[in-house]
CSV table of C-alpha atoms and ligand atoms in Angstrom, one decimal:
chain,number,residue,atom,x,y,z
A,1175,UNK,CA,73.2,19.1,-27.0
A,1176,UNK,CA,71.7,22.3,-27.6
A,1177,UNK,CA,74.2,25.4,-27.9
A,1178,UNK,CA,71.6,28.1,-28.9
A,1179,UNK,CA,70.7,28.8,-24.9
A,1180,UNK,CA,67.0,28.7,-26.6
A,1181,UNK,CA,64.8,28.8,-23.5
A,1182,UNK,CA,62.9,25.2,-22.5
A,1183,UNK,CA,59.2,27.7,-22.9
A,1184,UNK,CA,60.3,28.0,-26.8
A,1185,UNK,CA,59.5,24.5,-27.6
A,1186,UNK,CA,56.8,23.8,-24.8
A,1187,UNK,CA,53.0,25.2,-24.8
A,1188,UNK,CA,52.8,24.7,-21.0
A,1189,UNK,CA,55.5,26.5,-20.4
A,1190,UNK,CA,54.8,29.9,-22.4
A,1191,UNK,CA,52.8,32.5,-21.5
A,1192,UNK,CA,50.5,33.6,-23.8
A,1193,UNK,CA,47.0,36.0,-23.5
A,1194,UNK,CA,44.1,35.8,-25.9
A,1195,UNK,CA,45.5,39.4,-27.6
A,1196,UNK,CA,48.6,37.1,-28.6
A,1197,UNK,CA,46.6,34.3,-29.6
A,1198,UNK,CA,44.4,36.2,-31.5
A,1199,UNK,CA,47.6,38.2,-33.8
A,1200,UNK,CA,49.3,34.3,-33.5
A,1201,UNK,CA,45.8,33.4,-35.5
A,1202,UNK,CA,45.5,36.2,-37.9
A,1203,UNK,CA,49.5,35.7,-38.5
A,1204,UNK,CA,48.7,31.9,-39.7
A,1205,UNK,CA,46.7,33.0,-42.4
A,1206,UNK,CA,48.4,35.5,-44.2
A,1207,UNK,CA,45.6,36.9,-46.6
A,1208,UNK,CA,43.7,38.1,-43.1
A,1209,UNK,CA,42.9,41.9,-42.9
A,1210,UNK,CA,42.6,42.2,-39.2
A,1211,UNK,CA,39.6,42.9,-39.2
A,1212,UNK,CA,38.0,39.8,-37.3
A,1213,UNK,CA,41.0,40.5,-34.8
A,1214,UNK,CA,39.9,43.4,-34.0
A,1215,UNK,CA,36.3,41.8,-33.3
A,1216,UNK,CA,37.3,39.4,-31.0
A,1217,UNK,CA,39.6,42.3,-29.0
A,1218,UNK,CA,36.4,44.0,-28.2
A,1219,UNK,CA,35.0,41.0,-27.7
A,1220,UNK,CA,37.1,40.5,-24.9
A,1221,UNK,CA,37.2,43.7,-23.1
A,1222,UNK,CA,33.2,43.6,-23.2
A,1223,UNK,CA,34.0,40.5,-21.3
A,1224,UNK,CA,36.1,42.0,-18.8
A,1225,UNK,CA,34.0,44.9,-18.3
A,1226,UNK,CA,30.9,42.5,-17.9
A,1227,UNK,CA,33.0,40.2,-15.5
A,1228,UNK,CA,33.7,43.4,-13.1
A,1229,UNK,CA,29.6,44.2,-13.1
A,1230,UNK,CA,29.1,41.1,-12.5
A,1231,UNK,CA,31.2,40.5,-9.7
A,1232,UNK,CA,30.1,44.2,-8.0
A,1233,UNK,CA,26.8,43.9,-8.7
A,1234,UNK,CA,25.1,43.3,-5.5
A,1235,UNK,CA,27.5,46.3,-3.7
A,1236,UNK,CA,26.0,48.1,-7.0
A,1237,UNK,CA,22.4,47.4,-6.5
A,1238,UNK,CA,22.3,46.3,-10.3
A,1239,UNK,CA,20.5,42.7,-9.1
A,1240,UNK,CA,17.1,42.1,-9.8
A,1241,UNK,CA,14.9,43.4,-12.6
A,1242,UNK,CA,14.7,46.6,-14.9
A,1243,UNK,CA,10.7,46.1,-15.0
A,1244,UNK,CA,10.9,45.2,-18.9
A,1245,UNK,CA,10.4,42.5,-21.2
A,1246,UNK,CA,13.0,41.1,-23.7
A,1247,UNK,CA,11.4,40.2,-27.5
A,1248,UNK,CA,11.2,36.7,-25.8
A,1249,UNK,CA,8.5,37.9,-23.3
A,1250,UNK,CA,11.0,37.3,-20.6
A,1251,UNK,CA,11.7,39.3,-17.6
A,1252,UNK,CA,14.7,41.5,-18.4
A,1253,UNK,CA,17.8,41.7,-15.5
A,1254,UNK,CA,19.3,45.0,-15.0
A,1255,UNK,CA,22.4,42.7,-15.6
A,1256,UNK,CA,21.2,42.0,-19.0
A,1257,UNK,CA,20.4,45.3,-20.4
A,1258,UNK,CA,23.9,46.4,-18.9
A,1259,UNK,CA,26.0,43.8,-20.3
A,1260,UNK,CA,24.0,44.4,-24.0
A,1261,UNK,CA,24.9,47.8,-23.5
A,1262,UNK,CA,28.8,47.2,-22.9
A,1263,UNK,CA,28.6,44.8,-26.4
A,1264,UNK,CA,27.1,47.2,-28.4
A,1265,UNK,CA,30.0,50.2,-27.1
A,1266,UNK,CA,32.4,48.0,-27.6
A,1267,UNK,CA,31.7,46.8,-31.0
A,1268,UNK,CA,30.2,50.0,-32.6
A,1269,UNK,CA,33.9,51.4,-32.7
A,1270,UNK,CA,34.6,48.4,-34.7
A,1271,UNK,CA,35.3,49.6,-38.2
A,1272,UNK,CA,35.0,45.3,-39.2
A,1273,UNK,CA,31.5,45.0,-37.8
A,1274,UNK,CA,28.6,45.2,-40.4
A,1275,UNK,CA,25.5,44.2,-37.8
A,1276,UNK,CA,24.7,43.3,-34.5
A,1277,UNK,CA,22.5,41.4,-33.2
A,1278,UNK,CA,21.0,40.3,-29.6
A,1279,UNK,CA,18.7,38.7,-27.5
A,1280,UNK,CA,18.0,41.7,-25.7
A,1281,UNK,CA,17.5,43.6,-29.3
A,1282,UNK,CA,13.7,43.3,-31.0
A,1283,UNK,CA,15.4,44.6,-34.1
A,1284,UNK,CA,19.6,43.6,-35.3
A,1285,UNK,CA,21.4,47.1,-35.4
A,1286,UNK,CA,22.9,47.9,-38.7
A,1287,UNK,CA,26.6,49.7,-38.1
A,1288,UNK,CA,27.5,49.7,-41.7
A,1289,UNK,CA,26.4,49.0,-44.5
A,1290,UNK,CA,27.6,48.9,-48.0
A,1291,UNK,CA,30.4,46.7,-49.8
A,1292,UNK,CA,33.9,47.5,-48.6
A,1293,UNK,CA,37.4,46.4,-49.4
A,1294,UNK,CA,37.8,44.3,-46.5
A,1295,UNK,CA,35.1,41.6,-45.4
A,1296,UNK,CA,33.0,43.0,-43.0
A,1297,UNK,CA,31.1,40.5,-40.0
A,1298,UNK,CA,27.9,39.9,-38.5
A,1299,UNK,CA,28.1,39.3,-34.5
A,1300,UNK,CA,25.2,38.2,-32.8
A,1301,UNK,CA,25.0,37.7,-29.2
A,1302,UNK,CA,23.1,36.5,-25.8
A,1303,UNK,CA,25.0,39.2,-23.6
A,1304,UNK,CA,23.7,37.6,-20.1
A,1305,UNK,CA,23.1,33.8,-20.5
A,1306,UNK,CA,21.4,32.3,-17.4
A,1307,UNK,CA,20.8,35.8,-16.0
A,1308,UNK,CA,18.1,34.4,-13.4
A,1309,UNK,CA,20.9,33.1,-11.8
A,1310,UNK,CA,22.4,36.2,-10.9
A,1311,UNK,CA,20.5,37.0,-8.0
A,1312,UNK,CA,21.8,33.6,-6.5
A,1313,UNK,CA,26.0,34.1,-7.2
A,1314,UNK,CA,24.8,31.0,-9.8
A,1315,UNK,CA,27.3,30.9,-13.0
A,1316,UNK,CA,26.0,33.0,-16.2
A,1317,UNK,CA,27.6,34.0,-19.5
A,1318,UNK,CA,28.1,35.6,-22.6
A,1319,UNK,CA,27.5,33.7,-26.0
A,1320,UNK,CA,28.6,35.5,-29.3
A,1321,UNK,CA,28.7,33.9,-33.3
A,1322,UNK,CA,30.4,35.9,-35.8
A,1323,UNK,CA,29.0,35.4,-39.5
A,1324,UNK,CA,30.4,36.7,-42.8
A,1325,UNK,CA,28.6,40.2,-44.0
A,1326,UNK,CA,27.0,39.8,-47.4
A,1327,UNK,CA,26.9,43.2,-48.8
A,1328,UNK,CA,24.1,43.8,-51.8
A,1329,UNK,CA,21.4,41.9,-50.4
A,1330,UNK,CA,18.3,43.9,-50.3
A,1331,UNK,CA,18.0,44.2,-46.9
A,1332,UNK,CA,21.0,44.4,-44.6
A,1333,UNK,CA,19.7,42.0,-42.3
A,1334,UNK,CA,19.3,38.8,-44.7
A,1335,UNK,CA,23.3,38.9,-44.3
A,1336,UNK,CA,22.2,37.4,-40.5
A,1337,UNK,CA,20.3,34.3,-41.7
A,1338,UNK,CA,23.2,31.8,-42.6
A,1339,UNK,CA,23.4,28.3,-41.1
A,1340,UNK,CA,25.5,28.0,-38.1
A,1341,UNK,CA,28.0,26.0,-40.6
A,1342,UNK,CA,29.2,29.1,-41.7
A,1343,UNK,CA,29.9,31.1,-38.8
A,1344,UNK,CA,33.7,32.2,-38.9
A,1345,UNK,CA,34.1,32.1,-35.0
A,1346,UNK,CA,32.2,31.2,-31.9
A,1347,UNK,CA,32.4,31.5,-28.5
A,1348,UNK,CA,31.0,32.1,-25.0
A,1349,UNK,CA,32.5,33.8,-21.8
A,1350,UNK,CA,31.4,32.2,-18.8
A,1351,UNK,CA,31.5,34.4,-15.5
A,1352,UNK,CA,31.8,31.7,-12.7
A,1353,UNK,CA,34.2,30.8,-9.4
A,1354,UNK,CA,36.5,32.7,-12.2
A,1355,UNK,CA,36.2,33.9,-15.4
A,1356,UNK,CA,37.1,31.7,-19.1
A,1357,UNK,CA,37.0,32.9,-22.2
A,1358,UNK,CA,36.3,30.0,-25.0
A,1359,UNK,CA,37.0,30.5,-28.6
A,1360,UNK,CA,37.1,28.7,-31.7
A,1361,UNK,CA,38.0,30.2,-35.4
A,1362,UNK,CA,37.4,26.4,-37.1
A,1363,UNK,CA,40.6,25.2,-36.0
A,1364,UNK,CA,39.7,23.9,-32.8
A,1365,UNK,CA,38.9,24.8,-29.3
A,1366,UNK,CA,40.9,27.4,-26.7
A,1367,UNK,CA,40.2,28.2,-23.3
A,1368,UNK,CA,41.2,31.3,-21.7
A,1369,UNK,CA,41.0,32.4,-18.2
A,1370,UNK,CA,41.3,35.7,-17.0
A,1371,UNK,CA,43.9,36.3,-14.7
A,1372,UNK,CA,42.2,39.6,-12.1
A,1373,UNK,CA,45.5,40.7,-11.2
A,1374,UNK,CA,47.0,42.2,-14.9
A,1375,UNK,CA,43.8,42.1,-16.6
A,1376,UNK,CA,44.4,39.3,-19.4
A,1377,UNK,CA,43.0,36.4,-20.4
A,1378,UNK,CA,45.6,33.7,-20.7
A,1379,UNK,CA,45.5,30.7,-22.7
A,1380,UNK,CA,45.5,27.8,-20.5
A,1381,UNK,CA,44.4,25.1,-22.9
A,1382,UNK,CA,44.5,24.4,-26.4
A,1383,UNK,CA,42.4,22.2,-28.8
A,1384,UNK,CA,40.0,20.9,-26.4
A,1385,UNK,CA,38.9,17.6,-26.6
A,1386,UNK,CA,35.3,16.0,-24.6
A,1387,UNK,CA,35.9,13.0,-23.1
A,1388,UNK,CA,33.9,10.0,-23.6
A,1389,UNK,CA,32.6,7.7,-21.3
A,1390,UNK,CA,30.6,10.0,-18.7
A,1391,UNK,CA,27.6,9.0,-17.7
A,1392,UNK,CA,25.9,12.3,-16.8
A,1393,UNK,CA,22.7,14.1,-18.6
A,1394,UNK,CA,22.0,18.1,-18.4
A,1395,UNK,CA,18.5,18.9,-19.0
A,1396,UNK,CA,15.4,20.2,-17.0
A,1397,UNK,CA,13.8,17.1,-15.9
A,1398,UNK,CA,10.7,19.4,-14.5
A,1399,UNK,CA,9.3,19.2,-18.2
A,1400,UNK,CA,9.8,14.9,-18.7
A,1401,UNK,CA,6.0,15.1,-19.0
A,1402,UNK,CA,6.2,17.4,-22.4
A,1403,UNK,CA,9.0,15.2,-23.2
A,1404,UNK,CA,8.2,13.3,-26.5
A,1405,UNK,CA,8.3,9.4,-25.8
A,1406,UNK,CA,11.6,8.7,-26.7
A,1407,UNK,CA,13.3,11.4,-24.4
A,1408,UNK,CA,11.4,9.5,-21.5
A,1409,UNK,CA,12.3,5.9,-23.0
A,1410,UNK,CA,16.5,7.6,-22.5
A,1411,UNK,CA,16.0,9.5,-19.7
A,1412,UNK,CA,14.7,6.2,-17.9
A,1413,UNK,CA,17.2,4.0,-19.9
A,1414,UNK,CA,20.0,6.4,-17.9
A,1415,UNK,CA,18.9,6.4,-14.8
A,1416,UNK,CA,18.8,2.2,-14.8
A,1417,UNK,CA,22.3,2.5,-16.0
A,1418,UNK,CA,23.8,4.1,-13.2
A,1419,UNK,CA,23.7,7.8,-15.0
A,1420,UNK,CA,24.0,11.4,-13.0
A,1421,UNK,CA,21.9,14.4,-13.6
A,1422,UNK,CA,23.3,18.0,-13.2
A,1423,UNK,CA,21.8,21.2,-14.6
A,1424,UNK,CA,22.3,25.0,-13.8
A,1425,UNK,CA,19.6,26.5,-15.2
A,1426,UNK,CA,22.6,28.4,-17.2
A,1427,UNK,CA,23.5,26.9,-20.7
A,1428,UNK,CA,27.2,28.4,-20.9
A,1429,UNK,CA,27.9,26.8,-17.1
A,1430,UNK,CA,25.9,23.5,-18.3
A,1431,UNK,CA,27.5,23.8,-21.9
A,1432,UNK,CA,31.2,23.9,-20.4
A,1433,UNK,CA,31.0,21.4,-17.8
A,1434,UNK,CA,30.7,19.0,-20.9
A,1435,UNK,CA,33.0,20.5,-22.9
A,1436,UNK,CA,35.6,19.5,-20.0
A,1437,UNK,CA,34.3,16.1,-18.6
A,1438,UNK,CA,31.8,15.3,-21.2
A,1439,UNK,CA,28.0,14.1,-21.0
A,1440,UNK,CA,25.2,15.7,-22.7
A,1441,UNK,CA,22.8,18.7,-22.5
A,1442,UNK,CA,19.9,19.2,-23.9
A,1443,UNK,CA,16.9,21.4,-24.4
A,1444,UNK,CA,14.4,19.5,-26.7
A,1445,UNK,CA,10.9,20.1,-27.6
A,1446,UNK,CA,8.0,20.1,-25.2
A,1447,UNK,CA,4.6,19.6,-26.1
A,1448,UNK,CA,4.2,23.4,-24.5
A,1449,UNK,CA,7.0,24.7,-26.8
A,1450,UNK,CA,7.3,22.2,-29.9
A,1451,UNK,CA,11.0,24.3,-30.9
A,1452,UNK,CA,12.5,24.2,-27.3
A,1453,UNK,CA,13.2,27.2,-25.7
A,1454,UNK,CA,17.1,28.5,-27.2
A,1455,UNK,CA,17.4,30.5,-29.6
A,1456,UNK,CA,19.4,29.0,-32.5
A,1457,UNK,CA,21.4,32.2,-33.9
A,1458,UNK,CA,23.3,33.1,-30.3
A,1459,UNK,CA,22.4,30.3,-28.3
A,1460,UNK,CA,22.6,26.9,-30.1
A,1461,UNK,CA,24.7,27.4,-33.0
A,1462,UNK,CA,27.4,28.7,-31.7
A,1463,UNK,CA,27.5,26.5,-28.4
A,1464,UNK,CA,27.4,23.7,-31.7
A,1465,UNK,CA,30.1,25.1,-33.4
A,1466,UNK,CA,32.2,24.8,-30.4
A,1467,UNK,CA,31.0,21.6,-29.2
A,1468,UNK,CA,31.6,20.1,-32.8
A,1469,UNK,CA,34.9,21.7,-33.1
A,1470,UNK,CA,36.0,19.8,-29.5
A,1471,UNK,CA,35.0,16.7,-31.2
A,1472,UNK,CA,31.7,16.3,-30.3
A,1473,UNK,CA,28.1,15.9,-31.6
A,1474,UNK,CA,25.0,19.1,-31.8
A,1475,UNK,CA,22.2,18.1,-32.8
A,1476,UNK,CA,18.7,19.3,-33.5
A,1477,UNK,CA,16.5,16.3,-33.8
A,1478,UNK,CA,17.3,12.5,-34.9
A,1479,UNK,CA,18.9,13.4,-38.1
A,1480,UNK,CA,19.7,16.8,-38.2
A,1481,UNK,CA,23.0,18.9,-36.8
A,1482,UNK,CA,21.9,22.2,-35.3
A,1483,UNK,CA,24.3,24.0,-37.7
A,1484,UNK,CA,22.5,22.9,-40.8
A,1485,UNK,CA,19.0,24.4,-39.7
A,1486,UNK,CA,17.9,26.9,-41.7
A,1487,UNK,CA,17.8,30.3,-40.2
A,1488,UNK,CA,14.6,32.0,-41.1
A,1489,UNK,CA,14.4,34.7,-38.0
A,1490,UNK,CA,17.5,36.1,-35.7
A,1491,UNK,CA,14.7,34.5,-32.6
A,1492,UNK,CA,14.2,31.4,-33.7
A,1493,UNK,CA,14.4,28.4,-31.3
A,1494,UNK,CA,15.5,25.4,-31.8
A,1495,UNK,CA,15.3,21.6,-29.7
A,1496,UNK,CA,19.1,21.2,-28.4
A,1497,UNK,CA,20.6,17.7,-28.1
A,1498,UNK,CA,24.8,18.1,-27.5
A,1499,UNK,CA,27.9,16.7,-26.1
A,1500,UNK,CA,30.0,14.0,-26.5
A,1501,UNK,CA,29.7,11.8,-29.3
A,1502,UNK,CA,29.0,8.8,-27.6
A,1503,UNK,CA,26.6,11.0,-24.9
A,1504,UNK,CA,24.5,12.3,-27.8
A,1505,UNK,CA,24.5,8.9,-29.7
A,1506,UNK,CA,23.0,7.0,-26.8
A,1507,UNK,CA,19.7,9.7,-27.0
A,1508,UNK,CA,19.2,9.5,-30.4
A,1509,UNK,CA,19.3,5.8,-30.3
A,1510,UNK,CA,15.8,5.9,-28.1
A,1511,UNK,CA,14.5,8.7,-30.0
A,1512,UNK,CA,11.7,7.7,-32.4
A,1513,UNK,CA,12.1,8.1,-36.8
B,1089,AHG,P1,18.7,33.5,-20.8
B,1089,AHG,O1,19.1,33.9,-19.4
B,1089,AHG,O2,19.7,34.1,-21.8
B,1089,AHG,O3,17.3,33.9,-21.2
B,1089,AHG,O4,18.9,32.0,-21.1
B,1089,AHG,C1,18.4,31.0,-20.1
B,1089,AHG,C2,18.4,29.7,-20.9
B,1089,AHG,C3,19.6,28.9,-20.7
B,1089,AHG,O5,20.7,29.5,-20.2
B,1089,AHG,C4,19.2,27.7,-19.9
B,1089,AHG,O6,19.8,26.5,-20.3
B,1089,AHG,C5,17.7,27.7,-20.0
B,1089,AHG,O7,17.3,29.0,-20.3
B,1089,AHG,C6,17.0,27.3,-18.7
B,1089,AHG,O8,15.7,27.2,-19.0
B,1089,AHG,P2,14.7,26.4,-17.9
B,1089,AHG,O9,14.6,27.3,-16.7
B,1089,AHG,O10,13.4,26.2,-18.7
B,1089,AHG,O11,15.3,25.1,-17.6
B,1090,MN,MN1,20.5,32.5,-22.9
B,1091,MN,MN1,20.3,36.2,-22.0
């Protein structure tokens, strides 16, 4: 018999209500030697998604569809969408005393805020601010992708501090701006999902420590390139489709990404004989989609024998081939893929 009145919420995670602020200060409270400093990175990252989610939503009454006219550093037809939503990261985390660098796919050149040793770790965020941004023009899903990497003061130049594996990032996430709008995080401790909730303005934490579930028989990837395909891709992709698999793809990695994350499957993005790397970019694409995928219990890989967070960075553009999912998903394509 309980005599302290406690409330049925205090010892029961579906029951409480908590938003992403909380979570965050609930994070930084579990290890006690934190400065705040990263807290304060992921606060702006979440009103940059807020702010994003609004354009998004307005943006056809706003006449913000369609192109600016310009090309990214990836030779790719820039939105208006995704200069505006690189502009609302890089407001939001210049007034963040914690952040070092930033970097983007909309950015030839990563930004250097500050620079310098300081008493307090400082971080490196890098960031696809519009993920899937072609598919705007169609109310498709798109999204934001962010890492967050340690600052290394006293290198020569500022920017080496970028080019860490993806094994090192201390947080990753992506925002994904669909039917409504979810906010997924991980610090290394596991994955949470967020979703924002229009009428007071919060994300909320709906879901902690995300698992992928095994067992679905469903690939992601554009099938429009199987001729560019090495061998083995083909020898899987035919292997699937004899075994009674699905096929569904976006166009938009963050939408494709968390479909598996919740029911499992694989994506992937491999190598064509057009583009031998793939087409994402390893630093804001792949390794942080990896680091979540990994920490939800599943597999990110970059070829046969190699996880995508072990590449070695050698340019914030870099691409990388793209093979994740569930465990048992990814498995069954590496097992056609050749040495
Ligand atoms: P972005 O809009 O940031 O350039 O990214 C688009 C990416 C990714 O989201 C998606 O998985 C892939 O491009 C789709 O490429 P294909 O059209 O070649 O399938
Ligand atoms: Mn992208
Ligand atoms: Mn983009």
């Amino acid at each position: 018999m309980n005599d302290t009145h406690e409330h049925p919420a205090a010892g029961r995670e579906a029951l409480r209500i908590t938003t992403l602020q909380a979570h965050i200060l609930e994070q930084q409270a579990n290890h006690p030697g934190a400065s705040g400093t990263l807290s304060w990175i992921l606060s702006a990252l979440s009103i940059s998604a807020k702010i994003i989610a609004d354009r998004v939503r307005r943006a056809r009454l706003e006449n913000v569809l369609g192109s600016v006219g310009t090309e990214n550093v990836q030779g790719e037809v820039q939105q208006k969408l995704d200069v505006l939503a690189n502009d609302v990261l890089m407001r939001t985390l210049a007034g963040r005393e914690g952040v070092a660098i930033v970097a983007s796919e909309e950015n030839e050149e990563p930004v250097i805020l500050r620079d310098g040793s300081h008493s307090v770790p400082r971080y490196c965020v890098l960031f696809d601010p519009l993920d899937g941004s072609s598919n705007l023009d169609v109310c498709g899903g798109v999204g934001t992708i962010f890492s967050i990497l340690e600052f290394q003061p006293g290198r020569a130049r500022a920017e080496e501090s970028l080019l860490q594996p993806g094994a090192r990032q201390i947080a990753a996430g992506y925002v994904l701006y669909g039917s409504s709008t979810v906010f997924v995080l991980t610090t290394g401790g596991g994955v949470d999902l967020f979703v924002l909730d229009p009428g007071i303005g919060a994300f909320m934490r709906v879901e902690r420590g995300l698992r992928i579930p095994a067992g679905n028989k469903t690939y992601s990837v554009n099938e429009g390139h199987r001729a560019g395909f090495e061998p083995g891709l083909r020898r899987y992709l035919d292997w699937a489709q004899a075994h009674g698999y699905s096929s569904r793809y976006t166009g938009a990695m963050v939408g494709d990404v968390h479909r598996i994350l919740l029911k499992g499957g694989v994506f992937l993005y491999p190598s064509t004989q057009k583009a031998p790397e793939g087409k994402l970019r390893l630093m804001y694409e792949a390794n942080p989609m990896a680091m979540i995928i990994e920490q939800a219990g599943g597999k990110a890989m970059a070829g046969p024998h190699r996880r995508i967070l072990e590449v070695p960075p050698v340019g914030v553009h870099q691409r990388t081939p793209v093979i994740l999912g569930a465990a048992d998903q990814v498995d069954a394509v590496l097992a056609h893929l050749g040495p």
